[in-house]
PDB file of C-alpha atoms and ligand atoms in Angstrom:
ATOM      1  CA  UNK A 421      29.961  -8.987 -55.120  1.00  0.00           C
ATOM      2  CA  UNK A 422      26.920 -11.048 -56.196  1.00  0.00           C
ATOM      3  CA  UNK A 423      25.730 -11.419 -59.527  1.00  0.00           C
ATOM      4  CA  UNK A 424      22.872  -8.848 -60.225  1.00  0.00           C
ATOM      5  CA  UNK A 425      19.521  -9.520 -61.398  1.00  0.00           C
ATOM      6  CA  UNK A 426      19.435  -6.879 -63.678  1.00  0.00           C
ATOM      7  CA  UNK A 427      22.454  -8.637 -65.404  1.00  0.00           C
ATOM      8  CA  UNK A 428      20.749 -11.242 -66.834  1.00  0.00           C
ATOM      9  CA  UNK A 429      18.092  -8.496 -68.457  1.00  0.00           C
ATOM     10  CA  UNK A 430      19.173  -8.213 -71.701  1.00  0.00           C
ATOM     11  CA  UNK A 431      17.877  -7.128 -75.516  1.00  0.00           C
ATOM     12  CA  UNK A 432      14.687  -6.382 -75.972  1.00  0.00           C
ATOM     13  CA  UNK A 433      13.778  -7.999 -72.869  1.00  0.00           C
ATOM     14  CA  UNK A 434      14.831  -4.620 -71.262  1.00  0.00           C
ATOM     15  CA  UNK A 435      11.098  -3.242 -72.499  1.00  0.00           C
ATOM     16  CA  UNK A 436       9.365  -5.138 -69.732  1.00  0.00           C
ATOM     17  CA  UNK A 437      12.042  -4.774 -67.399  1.00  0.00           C
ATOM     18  CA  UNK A 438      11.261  -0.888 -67.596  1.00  0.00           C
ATOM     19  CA  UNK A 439       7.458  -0.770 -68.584  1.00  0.00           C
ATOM     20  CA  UNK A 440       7.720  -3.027 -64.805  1.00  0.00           C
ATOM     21  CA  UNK A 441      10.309  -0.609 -63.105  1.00  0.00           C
ATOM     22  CA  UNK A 442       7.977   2.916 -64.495  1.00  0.00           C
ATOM     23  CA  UNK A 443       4.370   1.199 -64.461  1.00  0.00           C
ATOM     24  CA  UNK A 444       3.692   2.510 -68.266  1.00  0.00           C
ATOM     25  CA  UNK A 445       0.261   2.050 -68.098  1.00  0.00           C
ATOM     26  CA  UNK A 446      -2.645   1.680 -70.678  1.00  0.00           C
ATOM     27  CA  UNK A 447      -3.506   4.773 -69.903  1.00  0.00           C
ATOM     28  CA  UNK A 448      -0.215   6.618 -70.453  1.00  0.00           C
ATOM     29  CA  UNK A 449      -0.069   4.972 -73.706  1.00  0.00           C
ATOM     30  CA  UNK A 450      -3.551   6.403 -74.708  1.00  0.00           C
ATOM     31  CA  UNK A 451      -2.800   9.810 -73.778  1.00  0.00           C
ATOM     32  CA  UNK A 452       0.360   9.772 -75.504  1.00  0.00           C
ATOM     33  CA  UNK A 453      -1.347   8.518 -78.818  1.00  0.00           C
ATOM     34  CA  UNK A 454      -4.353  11.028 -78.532  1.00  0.00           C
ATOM     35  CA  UNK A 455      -1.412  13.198 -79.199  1.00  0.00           C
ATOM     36  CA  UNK A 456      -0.062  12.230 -82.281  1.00  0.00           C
ATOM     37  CA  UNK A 457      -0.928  14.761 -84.830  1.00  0.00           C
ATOM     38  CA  UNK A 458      -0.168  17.700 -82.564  1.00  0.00           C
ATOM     39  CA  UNK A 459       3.481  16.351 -82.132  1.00  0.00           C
ATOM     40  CA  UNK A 460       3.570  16.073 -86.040  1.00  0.00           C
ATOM     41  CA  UNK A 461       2.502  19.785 -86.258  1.00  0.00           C
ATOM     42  CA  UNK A 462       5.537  20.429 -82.984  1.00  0.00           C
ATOM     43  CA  UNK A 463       8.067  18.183 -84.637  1.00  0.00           C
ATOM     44  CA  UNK A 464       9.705  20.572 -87.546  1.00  0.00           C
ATOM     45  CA  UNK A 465      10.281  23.464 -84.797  1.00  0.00           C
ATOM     46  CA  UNK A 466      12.079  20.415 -82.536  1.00  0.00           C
ATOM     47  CA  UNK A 467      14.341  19.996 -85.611  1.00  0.00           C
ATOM     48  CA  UNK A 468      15.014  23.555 -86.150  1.00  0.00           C
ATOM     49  CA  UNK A 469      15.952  24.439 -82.508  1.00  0.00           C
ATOM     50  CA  UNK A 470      18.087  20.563 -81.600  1.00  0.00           C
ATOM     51  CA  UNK A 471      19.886  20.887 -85.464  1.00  0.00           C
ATOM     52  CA  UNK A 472      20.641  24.707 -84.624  1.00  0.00           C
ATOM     53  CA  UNK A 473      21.996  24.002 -81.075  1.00  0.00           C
ATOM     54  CA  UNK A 474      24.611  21.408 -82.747  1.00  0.00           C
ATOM     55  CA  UNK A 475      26.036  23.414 -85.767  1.00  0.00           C
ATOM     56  CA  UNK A 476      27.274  25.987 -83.504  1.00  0.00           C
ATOM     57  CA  UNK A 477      29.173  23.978 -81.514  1.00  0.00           C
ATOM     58  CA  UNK A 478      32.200  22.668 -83.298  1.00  0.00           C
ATOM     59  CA  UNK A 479      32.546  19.544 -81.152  1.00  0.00           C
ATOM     60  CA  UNK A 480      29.198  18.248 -81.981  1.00  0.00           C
ATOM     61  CA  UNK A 481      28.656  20.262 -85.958  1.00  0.00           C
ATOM     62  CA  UNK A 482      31.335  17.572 -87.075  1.00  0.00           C
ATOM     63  CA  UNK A 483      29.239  14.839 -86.763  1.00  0.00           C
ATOM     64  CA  UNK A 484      26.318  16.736 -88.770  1.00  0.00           C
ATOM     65  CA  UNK A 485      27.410  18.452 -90.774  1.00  0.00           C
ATOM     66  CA  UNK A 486      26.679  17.600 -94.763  1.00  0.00           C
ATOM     67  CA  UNK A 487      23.588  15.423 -93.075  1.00  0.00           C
ATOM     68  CA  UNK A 488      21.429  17.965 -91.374  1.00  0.00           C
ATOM     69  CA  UNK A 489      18.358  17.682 -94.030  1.00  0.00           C
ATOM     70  CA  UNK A 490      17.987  14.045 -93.041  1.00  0.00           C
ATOM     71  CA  UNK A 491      18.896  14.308 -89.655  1.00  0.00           C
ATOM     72  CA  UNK A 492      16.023  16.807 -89.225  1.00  0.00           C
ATOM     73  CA  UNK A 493      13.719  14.003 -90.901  1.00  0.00           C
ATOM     74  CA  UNK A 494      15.057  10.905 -88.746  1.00  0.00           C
ATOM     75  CA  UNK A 495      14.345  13.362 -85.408  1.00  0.00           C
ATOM     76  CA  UNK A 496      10.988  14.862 -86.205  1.00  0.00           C
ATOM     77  CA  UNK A 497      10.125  10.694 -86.883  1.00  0.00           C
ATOM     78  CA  UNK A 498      11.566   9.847 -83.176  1.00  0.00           C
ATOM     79  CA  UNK A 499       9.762  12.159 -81.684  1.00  0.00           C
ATOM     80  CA  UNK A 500       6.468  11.815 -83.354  1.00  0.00           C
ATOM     81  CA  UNK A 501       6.748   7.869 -82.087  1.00  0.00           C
ATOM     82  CA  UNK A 502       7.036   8.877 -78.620  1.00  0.00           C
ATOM     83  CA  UNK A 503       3.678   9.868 -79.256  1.00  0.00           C
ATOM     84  CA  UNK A 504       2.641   6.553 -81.446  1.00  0.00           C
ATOM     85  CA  UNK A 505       0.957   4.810 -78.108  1.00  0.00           C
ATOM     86  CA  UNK A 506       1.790   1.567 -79.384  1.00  0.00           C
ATOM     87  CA  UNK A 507       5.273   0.703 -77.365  1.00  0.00           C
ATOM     88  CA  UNK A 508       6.090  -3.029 -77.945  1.00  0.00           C
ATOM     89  CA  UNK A 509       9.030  -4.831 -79.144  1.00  0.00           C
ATOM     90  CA  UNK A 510       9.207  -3.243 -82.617  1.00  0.00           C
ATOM     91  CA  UNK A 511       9.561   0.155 -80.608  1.00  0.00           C
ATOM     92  CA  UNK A 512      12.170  -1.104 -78.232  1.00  0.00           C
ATOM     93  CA  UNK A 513      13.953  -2.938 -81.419  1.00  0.00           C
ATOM     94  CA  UNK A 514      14.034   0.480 -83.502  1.00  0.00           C
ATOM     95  CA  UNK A 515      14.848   2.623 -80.492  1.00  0.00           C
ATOM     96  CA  UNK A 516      18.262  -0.244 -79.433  1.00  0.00           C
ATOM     97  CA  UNK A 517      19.005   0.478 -83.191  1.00  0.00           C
ATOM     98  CA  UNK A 518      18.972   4.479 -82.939  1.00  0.00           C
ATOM     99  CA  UNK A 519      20.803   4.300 -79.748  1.00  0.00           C
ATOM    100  CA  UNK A 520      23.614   1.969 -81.364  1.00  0.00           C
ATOM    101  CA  UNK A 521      23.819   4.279 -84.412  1.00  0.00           C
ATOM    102  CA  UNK A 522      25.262   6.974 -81.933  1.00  0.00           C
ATOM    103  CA  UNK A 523      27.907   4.616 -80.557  1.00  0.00           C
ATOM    104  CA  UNK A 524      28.931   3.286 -83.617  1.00  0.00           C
ATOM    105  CA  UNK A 525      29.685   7.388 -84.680  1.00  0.00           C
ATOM    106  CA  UNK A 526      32.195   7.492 -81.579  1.00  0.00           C
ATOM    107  CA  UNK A 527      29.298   9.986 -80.145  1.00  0.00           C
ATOM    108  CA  UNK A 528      29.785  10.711 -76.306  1.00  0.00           C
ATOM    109  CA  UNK A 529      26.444   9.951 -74.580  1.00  0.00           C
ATOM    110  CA  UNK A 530      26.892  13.479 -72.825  1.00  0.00           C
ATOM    111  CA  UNK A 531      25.657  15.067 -76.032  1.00  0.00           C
ATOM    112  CA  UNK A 532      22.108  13.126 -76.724  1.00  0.00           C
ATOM    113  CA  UNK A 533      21.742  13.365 -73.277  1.00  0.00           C
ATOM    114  CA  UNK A 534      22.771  17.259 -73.178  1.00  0.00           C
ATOM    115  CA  UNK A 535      19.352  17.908 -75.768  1.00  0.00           C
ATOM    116  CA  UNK A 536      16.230  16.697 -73.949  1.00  0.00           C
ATOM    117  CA  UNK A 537      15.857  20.325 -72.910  1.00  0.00           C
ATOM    118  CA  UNK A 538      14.786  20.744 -76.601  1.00  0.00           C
ATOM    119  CA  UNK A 539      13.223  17.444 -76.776  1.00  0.00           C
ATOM    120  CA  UNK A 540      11.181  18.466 -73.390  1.00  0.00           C
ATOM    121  CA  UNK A 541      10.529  21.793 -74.928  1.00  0.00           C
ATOM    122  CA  UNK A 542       8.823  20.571 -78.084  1.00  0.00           C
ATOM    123  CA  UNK A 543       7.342  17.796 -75.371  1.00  0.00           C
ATOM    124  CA  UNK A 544       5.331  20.674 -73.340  1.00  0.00           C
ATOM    125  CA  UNK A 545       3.737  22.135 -76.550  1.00  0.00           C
ATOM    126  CA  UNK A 546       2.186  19.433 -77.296  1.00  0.00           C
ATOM    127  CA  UNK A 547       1.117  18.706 -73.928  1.00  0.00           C
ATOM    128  CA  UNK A 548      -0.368  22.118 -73.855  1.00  0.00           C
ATOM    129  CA  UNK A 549      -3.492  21.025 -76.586  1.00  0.00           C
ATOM    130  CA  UNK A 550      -3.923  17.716 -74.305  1.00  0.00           C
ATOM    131  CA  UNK A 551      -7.753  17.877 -72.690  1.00  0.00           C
ATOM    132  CA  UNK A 552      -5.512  16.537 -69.432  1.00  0.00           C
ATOM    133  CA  UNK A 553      -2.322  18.432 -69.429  1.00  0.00           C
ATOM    134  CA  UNK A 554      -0.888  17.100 -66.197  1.00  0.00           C
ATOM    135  CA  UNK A 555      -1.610  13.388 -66.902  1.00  0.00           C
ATOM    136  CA  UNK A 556       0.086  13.914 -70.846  1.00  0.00           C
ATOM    137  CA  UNK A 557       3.209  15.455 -68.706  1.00  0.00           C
ATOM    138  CA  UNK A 558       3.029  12.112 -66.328  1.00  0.00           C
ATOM    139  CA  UNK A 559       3.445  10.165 -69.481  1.00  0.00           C
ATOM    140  CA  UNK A 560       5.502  12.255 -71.204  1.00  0.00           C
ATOM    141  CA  UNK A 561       7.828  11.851 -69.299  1.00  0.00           C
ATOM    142  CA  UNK A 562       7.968   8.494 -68.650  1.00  0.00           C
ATOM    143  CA  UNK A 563       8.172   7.520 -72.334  1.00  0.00           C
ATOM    144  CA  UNK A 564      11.113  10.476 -72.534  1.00  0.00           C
ATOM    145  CA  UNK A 565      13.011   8.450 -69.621  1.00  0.00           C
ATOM    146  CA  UNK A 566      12.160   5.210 -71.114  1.00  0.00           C
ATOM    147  CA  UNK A 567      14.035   6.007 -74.321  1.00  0.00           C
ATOM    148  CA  UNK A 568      16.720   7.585 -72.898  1.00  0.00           C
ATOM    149  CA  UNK A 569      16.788   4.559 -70.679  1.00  0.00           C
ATOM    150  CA  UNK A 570      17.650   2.380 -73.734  1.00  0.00           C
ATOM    151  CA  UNK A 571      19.692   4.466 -75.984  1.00  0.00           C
ATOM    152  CA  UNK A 572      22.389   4.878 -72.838  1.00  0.00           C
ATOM    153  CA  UNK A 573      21.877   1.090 -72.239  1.00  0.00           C
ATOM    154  CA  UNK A 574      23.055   0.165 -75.559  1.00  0.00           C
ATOM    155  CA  UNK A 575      26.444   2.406 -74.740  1.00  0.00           C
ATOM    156  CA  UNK A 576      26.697  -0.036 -71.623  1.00  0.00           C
ATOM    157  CA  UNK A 577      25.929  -2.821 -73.758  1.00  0.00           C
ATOM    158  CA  UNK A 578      28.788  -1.976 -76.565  1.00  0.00           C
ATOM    159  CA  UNK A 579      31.472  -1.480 -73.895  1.00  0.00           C
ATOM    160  CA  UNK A 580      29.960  -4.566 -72.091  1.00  0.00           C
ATOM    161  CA  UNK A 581      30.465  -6.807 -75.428  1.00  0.00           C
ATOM    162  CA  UNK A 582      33.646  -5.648 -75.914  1.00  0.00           C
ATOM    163  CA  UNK A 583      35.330  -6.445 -72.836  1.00  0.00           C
ATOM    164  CA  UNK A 584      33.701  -9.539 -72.222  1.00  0.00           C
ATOM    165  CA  UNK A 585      35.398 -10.345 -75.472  1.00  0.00           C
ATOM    166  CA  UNK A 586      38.795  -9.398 -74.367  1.00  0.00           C
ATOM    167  CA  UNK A 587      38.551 -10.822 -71.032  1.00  0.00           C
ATOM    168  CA  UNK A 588      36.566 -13.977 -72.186  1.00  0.00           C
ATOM    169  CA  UNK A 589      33.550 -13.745 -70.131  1.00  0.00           C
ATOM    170  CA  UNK A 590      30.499 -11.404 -69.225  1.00  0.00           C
ATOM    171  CA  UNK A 591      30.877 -11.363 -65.867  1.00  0.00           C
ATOM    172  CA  UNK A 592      34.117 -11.051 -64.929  1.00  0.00           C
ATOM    173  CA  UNK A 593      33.735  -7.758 -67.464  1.00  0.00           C
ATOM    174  CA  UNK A 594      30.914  -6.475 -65.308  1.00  0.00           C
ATOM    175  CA  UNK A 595      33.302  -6.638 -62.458  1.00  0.00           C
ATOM    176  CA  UNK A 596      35.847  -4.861 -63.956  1.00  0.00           C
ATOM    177  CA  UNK A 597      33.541  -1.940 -64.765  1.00  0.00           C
ATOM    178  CA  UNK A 598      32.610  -1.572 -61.042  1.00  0.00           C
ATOM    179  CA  UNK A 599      36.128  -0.788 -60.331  1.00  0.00           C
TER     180      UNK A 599
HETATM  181  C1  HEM B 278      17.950  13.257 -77.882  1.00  0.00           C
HETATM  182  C2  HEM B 278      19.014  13.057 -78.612  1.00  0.00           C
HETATM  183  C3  HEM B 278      19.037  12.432 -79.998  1.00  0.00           C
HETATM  184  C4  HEM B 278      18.066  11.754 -80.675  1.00  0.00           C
HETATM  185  C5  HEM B 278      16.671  11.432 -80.216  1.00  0.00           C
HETATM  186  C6  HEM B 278      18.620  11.376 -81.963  1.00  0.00           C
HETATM  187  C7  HEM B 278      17.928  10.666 -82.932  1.00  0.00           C
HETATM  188  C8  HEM B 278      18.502  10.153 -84.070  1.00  0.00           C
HETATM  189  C9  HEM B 278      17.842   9.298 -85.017  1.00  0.00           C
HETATM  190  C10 HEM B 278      16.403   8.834 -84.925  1.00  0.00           C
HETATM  191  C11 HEM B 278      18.747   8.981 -85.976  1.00  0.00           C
HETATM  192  C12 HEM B 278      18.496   8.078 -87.200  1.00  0.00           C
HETATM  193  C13 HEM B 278      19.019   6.694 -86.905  1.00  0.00           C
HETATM  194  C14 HEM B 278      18.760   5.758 -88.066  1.00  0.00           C
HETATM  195  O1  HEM B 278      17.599   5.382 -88.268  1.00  0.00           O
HETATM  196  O2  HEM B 278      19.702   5.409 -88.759  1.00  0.00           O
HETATM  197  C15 HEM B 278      19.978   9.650 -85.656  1.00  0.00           C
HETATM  198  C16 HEM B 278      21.132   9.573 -86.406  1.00  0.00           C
HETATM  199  C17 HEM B 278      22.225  10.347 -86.189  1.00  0.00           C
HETATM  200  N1  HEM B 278      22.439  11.195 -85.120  1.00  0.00           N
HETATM  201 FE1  HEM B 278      21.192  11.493 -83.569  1.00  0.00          FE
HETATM  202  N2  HEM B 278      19.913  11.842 -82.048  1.00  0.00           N
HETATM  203  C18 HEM B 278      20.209  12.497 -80.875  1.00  0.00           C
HETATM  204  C19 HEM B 278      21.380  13.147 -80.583  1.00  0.00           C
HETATM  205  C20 HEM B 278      22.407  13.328 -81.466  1.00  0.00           C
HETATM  206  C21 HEM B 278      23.536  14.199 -81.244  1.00  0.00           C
HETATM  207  C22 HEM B 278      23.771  15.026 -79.985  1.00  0.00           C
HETATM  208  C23 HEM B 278      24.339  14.090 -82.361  1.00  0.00           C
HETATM  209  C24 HEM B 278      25.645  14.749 -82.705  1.00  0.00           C
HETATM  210  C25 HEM B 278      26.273  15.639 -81.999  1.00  0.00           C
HETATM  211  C26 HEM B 278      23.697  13.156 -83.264  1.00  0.00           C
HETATM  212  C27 HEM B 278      24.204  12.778 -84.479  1.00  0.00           C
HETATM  213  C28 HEM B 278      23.631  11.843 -85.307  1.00  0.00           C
HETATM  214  C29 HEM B 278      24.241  11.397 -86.550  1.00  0.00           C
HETATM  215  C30 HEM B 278      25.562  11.857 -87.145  1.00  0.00           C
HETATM  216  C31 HEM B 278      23.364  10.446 -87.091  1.00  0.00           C
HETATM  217  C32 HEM B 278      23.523   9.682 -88.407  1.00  0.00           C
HETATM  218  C33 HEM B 278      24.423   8.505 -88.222  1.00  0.00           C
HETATM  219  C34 HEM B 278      24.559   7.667 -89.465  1.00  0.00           C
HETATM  220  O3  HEM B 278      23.614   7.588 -90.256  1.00  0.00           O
HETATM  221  O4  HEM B 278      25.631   7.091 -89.645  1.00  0.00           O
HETATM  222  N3  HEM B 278      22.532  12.705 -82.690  1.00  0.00           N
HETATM  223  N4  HEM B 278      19.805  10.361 -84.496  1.00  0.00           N
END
């Protein structure tokens, strides 16, 4: 197999890569932050319903438990910034953090990925006070599927740097992992 183009995409370089890929446009980005103070009024019911869906479950209440006051705090802030309209590198760099605080917990990415029906609930009521409800869904969505287009990137990344370590180079670990 060739090497990929996409392989040499790395870091925060993966913001343009995507903004190119999605065509965020200015536009999006204004709707999103017209938005702003009615995801701050949404965001405490998001942290409710995502921190009540986990402490149920015993597989996913060990990793919160004793933390759930500031977890609610850290996710009411990451979802009010999906509606900051300013997405540059600073986002990407703080959103690559987030993502590689999950892998460095031993998180499976099936669980973040098993709670955007929450996040996409919370999502719709704000949408529902926009003066253009079906453009703020457009871009909505594409900032939801940019971010969860980074934080499972950085899982690929992690395993990535690790067996390029073992093995000694990059890309002979990338063609181990299409095996
Ligand atoms: C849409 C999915 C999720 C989002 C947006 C999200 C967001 C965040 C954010 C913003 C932080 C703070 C990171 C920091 O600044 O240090 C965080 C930390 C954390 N998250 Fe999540 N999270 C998600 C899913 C989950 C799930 C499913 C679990 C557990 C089952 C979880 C467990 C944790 C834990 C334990 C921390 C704290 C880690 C530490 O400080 O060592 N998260 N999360």
């Amino acid at each position: 197999m060739e090497d990929r183009k996409s392989w040499a995409i790395k870091d925060e370089t993966i913001l343009d890569d995507l903004v190119q890929l999605m065509g965020l446009t200015a536009h999006d980005k204004e709707i999103l932050g017209s938005l702003k103070e009615q995801a701050k009024a949404a965001a405490p019911q998001l942290a409710e319903d995502f921190y009540a869906r986990l402490s149920v479950y015993p597989p996913t209440a060990e990793y919160v438990e004793g933390s759930v006051d500031r977890l609610k705090g850290t996710l009411q802030r990451w979802f009010i910034e999906l509606f900051s309209g300013d997405y540059g590198q600073d986002y990407i760099t703080g959103r690559l953090r987030i993502g590689h605080v999950h892998v460095r917990i031993g998180l499976p990415v099936r669980y973040p990925l098993a709670m955007l029906d929450i996040v996409m609930k919370a999502g719709g009521e704000v949408i529902a006070h926009s003066a253009n409800p079906g453009e703020a869904t457009q871009a909505f969505h594409k900032i939801l599927a940019l971010d969860i287009a980074i934080l499972t990137q950085t899982y690929e990344n992690s395993q990535l740097k690790h067996l390029a370590e073992m093995v000694g180079n990059e890309r002979l670990a990338r063609r181990m992992l299409t095996r």
